[in-house]
Structures are given as structure tokens and as C-alpha cells.
mmCIF file of C-alpha atoms and ligand atoms in Angstrom:
data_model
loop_
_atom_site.group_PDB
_atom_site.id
_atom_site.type_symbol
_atom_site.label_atom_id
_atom_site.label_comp_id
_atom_site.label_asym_id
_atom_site.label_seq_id
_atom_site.Cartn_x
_atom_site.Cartn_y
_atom_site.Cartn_z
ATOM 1 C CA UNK A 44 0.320 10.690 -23.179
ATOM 2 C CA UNK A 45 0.032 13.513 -20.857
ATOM 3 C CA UNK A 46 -2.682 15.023 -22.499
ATOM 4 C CA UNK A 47 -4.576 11.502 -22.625
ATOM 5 C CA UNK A 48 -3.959 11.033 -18.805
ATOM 6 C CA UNK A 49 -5.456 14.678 -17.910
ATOM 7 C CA UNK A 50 -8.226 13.492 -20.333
ATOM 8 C CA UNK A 51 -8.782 10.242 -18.212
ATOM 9 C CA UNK A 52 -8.556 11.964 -15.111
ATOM 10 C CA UNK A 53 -11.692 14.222 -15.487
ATOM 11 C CA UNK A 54 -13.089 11.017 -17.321
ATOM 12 C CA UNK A 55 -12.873 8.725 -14.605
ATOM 13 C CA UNK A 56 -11.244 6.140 -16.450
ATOM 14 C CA UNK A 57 -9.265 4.634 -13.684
ATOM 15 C CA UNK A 58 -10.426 1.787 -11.319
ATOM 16 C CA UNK A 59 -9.064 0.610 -8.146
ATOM 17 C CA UNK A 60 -7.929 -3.236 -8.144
ATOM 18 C CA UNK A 61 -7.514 -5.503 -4.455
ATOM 19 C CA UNK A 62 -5.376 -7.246 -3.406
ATOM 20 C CA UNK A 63 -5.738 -9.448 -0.119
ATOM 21 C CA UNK A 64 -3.238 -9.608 2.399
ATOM 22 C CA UNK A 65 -3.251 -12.388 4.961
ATOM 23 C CA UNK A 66 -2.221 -13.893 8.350
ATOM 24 C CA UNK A 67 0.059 -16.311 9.449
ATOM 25 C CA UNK A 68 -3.023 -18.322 9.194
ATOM 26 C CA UNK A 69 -4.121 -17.081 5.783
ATOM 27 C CA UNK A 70 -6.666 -15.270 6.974
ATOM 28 C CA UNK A 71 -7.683 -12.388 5.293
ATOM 29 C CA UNK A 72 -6.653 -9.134 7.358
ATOM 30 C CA UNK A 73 -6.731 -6.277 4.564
ATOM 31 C CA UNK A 74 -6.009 -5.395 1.140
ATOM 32 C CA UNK A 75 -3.838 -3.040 -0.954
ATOM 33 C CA UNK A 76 -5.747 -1.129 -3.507
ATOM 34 C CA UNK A 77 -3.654 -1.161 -6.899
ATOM 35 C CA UNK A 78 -4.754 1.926 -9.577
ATOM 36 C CA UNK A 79 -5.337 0.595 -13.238
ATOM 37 C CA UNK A 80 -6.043 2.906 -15.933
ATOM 38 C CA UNK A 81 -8.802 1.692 -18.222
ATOM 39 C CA UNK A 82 -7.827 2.870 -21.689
ATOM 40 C CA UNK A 83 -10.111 3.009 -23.890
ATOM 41 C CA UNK A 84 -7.991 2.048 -26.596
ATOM 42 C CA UNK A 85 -5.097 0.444 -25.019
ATOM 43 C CA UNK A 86 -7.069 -1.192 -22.486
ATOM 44 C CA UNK A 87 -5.870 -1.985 -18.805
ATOM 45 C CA UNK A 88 -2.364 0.326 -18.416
ATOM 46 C CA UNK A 89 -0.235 -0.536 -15.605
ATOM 47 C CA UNK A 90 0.638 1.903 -12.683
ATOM 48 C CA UNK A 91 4.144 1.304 -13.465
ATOM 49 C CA UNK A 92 3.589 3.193 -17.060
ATOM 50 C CA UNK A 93 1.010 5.873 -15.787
ATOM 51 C CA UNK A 94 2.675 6.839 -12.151
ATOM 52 C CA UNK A 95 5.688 8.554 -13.169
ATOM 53 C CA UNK A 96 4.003 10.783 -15.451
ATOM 54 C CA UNK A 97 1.467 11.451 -13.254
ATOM 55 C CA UNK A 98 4.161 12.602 -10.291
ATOM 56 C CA UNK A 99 5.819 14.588 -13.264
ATOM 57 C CA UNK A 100 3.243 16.358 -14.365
ATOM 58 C CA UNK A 101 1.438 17.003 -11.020
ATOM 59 C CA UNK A 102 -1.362 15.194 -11.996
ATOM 60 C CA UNK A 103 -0.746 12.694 -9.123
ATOM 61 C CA UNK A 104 -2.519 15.403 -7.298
ATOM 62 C CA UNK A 105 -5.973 14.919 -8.203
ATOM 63 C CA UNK A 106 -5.570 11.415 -9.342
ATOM 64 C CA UNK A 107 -4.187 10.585 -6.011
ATOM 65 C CA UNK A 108 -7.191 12.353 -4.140
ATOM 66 C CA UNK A 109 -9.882 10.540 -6.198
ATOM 67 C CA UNK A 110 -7.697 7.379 -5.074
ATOM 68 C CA UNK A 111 -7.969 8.279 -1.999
ATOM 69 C CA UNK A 112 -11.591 8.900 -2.112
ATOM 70 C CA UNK A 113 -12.266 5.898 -3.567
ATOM 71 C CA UNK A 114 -10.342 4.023 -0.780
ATOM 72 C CA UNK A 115 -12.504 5.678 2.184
ATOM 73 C CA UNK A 116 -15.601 4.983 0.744
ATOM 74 C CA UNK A 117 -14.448 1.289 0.300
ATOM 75 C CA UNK A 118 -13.206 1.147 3.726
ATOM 76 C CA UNK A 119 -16.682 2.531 4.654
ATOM 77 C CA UNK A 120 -18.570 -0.239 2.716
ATOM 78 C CA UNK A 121 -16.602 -2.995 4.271
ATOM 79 C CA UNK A 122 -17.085 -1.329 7.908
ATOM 80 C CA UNK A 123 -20.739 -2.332 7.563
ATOM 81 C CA UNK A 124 -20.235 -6.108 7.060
ATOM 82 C CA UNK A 125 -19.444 -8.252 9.852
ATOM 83 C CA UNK A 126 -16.911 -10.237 7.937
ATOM 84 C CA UNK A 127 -15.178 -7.451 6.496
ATOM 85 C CA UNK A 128 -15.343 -4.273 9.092
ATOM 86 C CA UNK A 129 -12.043 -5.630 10.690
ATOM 87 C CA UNK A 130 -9.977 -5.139 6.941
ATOM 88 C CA UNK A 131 -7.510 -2.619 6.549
ATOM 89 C CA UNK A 132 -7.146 -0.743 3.222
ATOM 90 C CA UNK A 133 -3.489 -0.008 2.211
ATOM 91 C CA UNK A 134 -3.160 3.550 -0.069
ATOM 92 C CA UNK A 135 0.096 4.097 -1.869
ATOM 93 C CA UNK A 136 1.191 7.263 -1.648
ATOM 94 C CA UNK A 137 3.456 9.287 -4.053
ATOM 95 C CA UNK A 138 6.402 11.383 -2.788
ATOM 96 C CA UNK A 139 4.458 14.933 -4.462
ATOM 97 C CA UNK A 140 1.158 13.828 -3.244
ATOM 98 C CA UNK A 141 2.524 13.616 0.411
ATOM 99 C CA UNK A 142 4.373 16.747 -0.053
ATOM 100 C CA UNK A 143 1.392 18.606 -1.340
ATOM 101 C CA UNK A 144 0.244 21.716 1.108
ATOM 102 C CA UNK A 145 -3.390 20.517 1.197
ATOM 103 C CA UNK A 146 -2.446 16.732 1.774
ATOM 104 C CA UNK A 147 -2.885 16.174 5.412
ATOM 105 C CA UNK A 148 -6.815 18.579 5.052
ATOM 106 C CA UNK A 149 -7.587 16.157 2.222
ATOM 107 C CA UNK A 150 -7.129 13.122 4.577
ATOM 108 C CA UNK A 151 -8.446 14.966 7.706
ATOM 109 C CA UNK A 152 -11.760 16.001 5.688
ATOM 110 C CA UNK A 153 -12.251 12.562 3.951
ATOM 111 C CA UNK A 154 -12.097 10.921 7.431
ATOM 112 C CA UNK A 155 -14.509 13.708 8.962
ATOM 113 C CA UNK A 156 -16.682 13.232 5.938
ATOM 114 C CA UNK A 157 -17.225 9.081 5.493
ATOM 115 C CA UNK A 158 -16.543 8.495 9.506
ATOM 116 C CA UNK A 159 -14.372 5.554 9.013
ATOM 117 C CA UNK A 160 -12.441 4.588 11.779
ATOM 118 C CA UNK A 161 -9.097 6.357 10.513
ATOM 119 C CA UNK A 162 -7.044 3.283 11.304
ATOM 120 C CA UNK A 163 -8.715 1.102 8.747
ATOM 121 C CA UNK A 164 -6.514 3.439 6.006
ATOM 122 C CA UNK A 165 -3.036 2.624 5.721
ATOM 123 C CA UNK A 166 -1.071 4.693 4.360
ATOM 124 C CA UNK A 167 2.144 3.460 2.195
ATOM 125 C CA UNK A 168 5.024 5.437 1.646
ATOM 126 C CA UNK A 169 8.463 4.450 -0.111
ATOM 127 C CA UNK A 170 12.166 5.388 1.696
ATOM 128 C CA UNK A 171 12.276 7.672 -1.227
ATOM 129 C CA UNK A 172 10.614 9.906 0.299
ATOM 130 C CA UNK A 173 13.246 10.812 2.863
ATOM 131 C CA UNK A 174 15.405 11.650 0.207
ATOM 132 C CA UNK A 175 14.059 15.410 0.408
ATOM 133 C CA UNK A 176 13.243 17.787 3.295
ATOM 134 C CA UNK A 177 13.898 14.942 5.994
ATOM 135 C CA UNK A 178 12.804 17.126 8.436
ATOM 136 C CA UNK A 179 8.811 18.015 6.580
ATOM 137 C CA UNK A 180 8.113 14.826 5.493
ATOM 138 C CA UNK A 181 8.265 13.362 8.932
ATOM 139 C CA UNK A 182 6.485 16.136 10.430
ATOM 140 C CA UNK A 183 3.814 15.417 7.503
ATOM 141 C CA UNK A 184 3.734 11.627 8.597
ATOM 142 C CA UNK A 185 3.611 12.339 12.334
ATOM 143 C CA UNK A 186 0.318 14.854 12.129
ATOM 144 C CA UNK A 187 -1.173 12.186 9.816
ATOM 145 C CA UNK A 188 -0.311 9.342 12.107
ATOM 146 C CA UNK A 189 -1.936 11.855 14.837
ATOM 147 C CA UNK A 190 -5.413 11.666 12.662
ATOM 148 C CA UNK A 191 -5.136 7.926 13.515
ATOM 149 C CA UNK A 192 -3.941 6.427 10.106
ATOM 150 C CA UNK A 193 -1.423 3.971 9.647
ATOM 151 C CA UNK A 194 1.742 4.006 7.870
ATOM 152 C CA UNK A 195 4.056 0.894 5.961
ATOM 153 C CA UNK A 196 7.271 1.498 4.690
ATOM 154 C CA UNK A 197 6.726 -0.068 1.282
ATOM 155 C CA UNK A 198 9.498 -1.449 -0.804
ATOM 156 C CA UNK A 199 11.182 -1.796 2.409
ATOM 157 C CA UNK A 200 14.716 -2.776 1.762
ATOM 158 C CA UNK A 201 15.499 -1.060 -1.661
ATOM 159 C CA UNK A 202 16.066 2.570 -0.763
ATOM 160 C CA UNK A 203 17.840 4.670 1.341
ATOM 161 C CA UNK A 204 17.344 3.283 4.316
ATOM 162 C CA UNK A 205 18.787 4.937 7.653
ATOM 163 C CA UNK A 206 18.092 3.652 11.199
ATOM 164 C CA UNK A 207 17.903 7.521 11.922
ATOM 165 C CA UNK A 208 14.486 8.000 10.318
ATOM 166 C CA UNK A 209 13.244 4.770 11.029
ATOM 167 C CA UNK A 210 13.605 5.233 14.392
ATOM 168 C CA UNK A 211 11.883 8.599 14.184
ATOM 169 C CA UNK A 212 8.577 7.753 11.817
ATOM 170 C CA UNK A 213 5.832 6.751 13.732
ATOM 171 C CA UNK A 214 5.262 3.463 11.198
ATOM 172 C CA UNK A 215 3.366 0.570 11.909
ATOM 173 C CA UNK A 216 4.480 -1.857 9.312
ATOM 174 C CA UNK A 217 7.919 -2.618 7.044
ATOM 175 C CA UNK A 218 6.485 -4.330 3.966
ATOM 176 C CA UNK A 219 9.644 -6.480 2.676
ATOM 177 C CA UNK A 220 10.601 -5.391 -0.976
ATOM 178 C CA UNK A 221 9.791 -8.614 -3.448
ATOM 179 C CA UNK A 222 13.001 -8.645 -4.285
ATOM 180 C CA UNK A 223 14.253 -10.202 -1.322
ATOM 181 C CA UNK A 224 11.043 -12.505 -1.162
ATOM 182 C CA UNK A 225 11.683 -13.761 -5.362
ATOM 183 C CA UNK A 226 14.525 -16.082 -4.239
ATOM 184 C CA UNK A 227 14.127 -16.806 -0.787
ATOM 185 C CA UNK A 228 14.584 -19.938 -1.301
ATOM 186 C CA UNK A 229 17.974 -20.371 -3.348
ATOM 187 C CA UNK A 230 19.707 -17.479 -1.748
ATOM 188 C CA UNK A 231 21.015 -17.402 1.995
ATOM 189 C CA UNK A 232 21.269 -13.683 1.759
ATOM 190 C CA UNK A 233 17.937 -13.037 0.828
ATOM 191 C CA UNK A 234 16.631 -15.309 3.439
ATOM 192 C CA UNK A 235 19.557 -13.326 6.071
ATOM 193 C CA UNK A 236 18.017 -9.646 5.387
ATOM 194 C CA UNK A 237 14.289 -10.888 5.743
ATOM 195 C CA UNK A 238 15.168 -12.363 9.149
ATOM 196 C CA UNK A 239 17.573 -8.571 10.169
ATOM 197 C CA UNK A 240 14.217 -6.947 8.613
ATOM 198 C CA UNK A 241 12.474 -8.864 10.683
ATOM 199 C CA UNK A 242 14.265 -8.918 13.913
ATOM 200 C CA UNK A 243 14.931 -5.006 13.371
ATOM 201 C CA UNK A 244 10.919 -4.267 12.793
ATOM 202 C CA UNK A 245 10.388 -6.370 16.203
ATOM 203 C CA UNK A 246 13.066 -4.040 18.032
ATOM 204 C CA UNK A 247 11.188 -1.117 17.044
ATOM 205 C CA UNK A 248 7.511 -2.582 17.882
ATOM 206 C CA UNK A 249 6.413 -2.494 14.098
ATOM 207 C CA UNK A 250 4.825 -5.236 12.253
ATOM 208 C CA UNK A 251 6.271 -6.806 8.137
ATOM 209 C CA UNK A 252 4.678 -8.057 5.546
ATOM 210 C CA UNK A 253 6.241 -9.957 2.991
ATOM 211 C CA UNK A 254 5.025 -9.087 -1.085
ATOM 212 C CA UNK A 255 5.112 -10.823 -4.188
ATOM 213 C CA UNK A 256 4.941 -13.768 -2.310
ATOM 214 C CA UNK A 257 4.195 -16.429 -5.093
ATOM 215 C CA UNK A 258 4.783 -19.658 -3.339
ATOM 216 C CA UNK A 259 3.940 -21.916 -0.564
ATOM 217 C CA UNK A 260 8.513 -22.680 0.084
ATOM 218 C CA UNK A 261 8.500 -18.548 -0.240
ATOM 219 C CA UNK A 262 5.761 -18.273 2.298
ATOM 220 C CA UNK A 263 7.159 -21.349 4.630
ATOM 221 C CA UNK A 264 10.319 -19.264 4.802
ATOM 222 C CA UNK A 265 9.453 -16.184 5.557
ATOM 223 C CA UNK A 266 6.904 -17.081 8.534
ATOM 224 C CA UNK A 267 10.164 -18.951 9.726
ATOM 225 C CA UNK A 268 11.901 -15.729 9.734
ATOM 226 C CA UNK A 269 8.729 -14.326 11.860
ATOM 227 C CA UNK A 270 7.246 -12.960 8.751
ATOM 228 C CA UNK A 271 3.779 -12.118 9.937
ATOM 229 C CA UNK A 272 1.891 -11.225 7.068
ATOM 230 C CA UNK A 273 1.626 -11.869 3.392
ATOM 231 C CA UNK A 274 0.596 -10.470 0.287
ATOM 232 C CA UNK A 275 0.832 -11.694 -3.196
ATOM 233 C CA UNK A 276 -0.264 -14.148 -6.070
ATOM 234 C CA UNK A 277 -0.225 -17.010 -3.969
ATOM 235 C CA UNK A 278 -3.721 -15.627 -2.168
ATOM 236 C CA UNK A 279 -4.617 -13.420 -5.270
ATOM 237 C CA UNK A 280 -3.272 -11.066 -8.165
ATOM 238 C CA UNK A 281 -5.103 -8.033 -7.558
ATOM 239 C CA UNK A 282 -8.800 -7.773 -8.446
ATOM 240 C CA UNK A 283 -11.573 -5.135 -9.350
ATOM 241 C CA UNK A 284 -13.928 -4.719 -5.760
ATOM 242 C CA UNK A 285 -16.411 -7.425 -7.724
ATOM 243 C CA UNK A 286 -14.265 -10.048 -7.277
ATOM 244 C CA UNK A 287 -12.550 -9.319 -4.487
ATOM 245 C CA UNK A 288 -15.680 -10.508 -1.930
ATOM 246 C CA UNK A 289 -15.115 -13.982 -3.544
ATOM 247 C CA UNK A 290 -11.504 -13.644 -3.014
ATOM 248 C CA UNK A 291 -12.240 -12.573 0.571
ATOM 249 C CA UNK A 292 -14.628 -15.818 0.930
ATOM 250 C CA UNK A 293 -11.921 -18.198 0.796
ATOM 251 C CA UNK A 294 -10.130 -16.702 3.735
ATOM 252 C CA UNK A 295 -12.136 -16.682 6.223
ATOM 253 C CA UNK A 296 -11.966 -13.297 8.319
ATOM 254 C CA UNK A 297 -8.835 -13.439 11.406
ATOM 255 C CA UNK A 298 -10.705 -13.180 14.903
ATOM 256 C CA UNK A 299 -10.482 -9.511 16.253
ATOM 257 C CA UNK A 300 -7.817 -8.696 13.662
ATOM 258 C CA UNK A 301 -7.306 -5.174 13.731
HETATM 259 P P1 C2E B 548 3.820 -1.534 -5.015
HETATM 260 O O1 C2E B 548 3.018 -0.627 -4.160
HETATM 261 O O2 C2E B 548 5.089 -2.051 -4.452
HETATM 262 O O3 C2E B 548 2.816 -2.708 -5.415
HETATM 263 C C1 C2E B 548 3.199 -4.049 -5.570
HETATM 264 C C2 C2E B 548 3.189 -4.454 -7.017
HETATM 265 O O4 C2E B 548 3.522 -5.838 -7.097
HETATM 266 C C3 C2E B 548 1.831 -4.333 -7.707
HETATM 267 O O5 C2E B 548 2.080 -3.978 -9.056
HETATM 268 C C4 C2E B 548 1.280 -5.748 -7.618
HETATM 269 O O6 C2E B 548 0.307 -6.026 -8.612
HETATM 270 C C5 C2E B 548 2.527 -6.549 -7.812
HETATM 271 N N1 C2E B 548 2.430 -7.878 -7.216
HETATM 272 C C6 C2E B 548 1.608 -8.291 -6.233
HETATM 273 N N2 C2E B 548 1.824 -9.583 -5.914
HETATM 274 C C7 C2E B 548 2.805 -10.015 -6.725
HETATM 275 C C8 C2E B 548 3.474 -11.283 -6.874
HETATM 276 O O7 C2E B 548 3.202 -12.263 -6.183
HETATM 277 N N3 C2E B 548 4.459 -11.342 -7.810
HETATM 278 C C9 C2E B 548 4.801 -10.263 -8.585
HETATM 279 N N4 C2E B 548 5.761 -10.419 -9.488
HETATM 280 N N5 C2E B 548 4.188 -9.052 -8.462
HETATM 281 C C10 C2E B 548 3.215 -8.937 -7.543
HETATM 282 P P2 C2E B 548 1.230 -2.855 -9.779
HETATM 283 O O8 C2E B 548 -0.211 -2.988 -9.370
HETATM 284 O O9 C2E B 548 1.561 -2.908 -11.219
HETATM 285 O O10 C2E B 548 1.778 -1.514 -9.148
HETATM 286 C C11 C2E B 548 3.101 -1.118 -9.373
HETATM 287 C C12 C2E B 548 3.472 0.086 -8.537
HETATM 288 O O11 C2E B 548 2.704 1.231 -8.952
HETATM 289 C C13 C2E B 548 3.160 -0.083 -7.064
HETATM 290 O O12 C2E B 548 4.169 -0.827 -6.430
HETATM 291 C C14 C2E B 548 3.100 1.362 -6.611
HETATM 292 O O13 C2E B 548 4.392 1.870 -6.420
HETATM 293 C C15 C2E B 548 2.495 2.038 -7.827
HETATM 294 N N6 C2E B 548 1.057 2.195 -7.575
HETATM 295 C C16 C2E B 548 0.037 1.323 -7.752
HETATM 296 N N7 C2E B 548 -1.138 1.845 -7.377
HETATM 297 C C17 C2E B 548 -0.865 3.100 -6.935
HETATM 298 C C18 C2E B 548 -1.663 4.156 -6.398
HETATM 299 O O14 C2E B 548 -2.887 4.029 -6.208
HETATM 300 N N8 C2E B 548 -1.016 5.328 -6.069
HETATM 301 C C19 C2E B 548 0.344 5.467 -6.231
HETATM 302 N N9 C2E B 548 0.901 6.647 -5.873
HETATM 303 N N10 C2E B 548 1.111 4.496 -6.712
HETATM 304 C C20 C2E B 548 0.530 3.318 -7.066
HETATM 305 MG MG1 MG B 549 2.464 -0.601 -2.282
HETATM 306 MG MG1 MG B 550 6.006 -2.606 -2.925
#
């Protein structure tokens, strides 16, 4: 498959999906671009197949910069609309990408180069990632967070998490692992850590959002907690950009969300 995904890469066979993420008052405040892999034989293939290899391999490299291309010039798009200049467009980053020399130019020239305003990309990153140099990677996320870009904590919950680093990133946003969101409502632990991740985000100024939120009781909950955003099939599975404006049409855009 390696050869096939080097193949794709200088093909262009890969597409970026949407998916919304909303208020407390389900309205629409961003979106997380999802990669899919259009195969011309196998058809859509999942990031969950394709990823790993690509980190592997190192072809996360220029997969992840056309990504991230692709990303900026969406943001750019959506800056022109009234409805849509306030959305914020979520990246997922890989550990190698991240830890790649030329990362932080790559960013720095693709804001110079579309003019976006630089928070308007969010950048995701997994508590993998401090499994490593500690020390780089959060010098890598605090010159990036310097450019003006975001950062969420994605997955929040499932890794290695230390109050150490936390308290030493300059994040924005814990995004609360689906796992603890699946069966919020049978299990009081779940429903305990979402309301610590909660309370602990609060303590340390940064904002959650809940994912794989599939239900209105799952959503209930967690806004209970102090949840205050949302992401998952209960607003929309992810989309290509076509139908994501009619996704974005039936939440109406959150005043002077930023
Ligand atoms: P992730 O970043 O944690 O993305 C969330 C995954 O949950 C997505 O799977 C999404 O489609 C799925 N999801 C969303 N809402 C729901 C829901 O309500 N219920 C359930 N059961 N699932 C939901 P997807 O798109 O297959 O992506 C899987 C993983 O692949 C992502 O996890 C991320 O780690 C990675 N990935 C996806 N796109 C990219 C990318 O552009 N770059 C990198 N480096 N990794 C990516
Ligand atoms: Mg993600
Ligand atoms: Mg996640």
C-alpha cells in the first residue's frame, strides 16, 4: 500500500471532508476537516487505515502540507462570506509532521501567503505527542501559537496526560475523547471525568469540546457538565466542502463567535 499512497499523493487523490462544530446553542462556530483518500479502486479509505502508514513512511510530510494547504485556502473562502468569516477550521496534526524542521515556515508562509487571520486555523494535536522531546515540542507549539494559531488537545483524556505540560502549552481548547462522551449517560464515571475535564480546562482559562457526540441525552449532559461546544453526528457526519454550506444553513452562524 505504500507504494499506492505515494502514488495518490502526487495524484491528488485525497479530499478534505467537514465536520461542523457547534455552540451551546447549536450554532455553527467551526469545523474539523477530516482527510479521505479517494481510491480509485477501493473507493473512500478511512484516515484510520491510511494515517499510520503515512507517519511511518514519512509521507505524512507532504500529505500533511497539502492538508494544510487545503485548509487555508478554505479558511480563506469562508473569510469572504458574512455568514461564514467567523468559522474556525480545526487541522489535525501528526506527531512527525509537528516535529518536522520546516513545520512552523510551512505554517508561517501559508499564513503570509492566503492572509487569513491566523486564528481561524486550529491546530489539533494528541497528548502523544509529549511522549518525545517534551521540551521541543512545546517550544514548537509556543512559536506557532506566537504566529496566532490555535491549538486543542484532541483525544483529550486517553493519553498521557500530565498537569505539568498542560499547564505549560499555550492551548486554547481540550476536546473530550468520545470515549468518555459514548456512555455518558449509563456511566457515573464517564459523566465524573467530563465534569474534572471540564472544571480543570476552566482553571486553566481553556475552552472543551465534546466529540462523537451522537445524541440529544449525550449532549444534555455534557452542557450540564459546562460542556461548551460540540461536535459529532448529531449536527453532521463529516461532509465534502459541497455539502457542508447546506450543513452550515441549518445552524445559523453564533453572533461575534470567534
Ligand atoms: P480524530 O481527529 O479524533 O477525529 C474524530 C473521528 O471521529 C473522525 O473519524 C470522525 O469522523 C469521527 N466521528 C465524528 N463524529 C462522530 C460520532 O458522533 N460518532 C462516532 N462514532 N465517530 C465520530 P475519521 O474521520 O475516520 O478520522 C479518524 C482519525 O484519523 C482522526 O481522529 C485523526 O486522528 C486522523 N485524521 C483524520 N484526518 C486527519 C488529517 O487531516 N491529518 C492527520 N494527521 N490525521 C487525521
Ligand atoms: Mg481531531
Ligand atoms: Mg479525536
Amino acid at each position: 500500500m505504500e507504494s499506492d499512497l505515494r502514488l495518490a499523493i502526487q495524484l491528488k487523490q485525497f479530499e478534505l471532508y467537514y465536520q461542523i462544530q457547534v455552540d451551546d446553542n447549536s450554532h455553527a462556530i467551526g469545523a474539523e476537516a477530516l482527510v479521505r483518500w479517494n481510491h480509485p479502486r477501493k473507493g473512500l479509505v478511512s484516515p484510520a487505515t491510511f494515517i499510520p502508514l503515512a507517519e511511518e513512511t514519512g509521507l505524512i510530510l507532504p500529505l500533511g502540507q497539502w492538508i494544510l494547504e487545503s485548509a487555508c485556502a478554505q479558511i480563506k473562502s469562508w473569510e469572504i462570506g458574512n455568514d461564514t468569516r467567523h468559522l474556525v477550521l480545526a487541522v489535525n496534526v501528526s506527531a512527525r509532521q509537528l516535529a518536522a524542521d520546516e513545520f512552523i515556515t510551512q505554517v508561517e508562509n501559508l499564513l503570509r501567503s492566503t492572509g487569513i487571520t491566523p486564528a481561524r486555523l486550529k491546530l489539533e494535536i494528541t497528548e502523544s505527542m509529549m511522549l518525545g522531546n517534551v521540551e521541543a515540542v512545546i517550544s514548537i507549539i509556543r512559536q506557532l501559537k506566537a504566529l496566532g494559531v490555535s491549538f486543542s488537545m484532541d483525544d483529550f483524556g486517553t493519553g498521557y496526560s500530565s498537569l505539568q505540560y498542560l499547564k505549560r502549552l499555550p492551548l486554547d481548547q481540550l476536546k473530550i475523547d468520545q470515549s468518555f462522551v459514548r456512555d455518558i449517560t449509563t456511566d457515573s464515571s464517564d459523566l465524573a471525568i467530563v465534569g474534572t475535564i471540564v472544571a480543570m480546562a476552566r482553571s486553566l482559562s481553556l475552552s472543551t469540546i465534546a466529540e462523537g457526540v451522537e445524541t440529544e441525552a449525550q449532549r444534555q449532559l455534557l452542557a450540564q457538565q459546562g460542556c461548551s461546544s460540540f461536535q459529532g453526528y448529531l449536527f453532521s457526519r463529516p461532509v465534502p466542502i459541497a455539502a457542508f454550506a447546506a450543513v452550515l444553513q441549518g445552524y445559523g452562524a453564533a453572533q461575534g463567535a470567534a
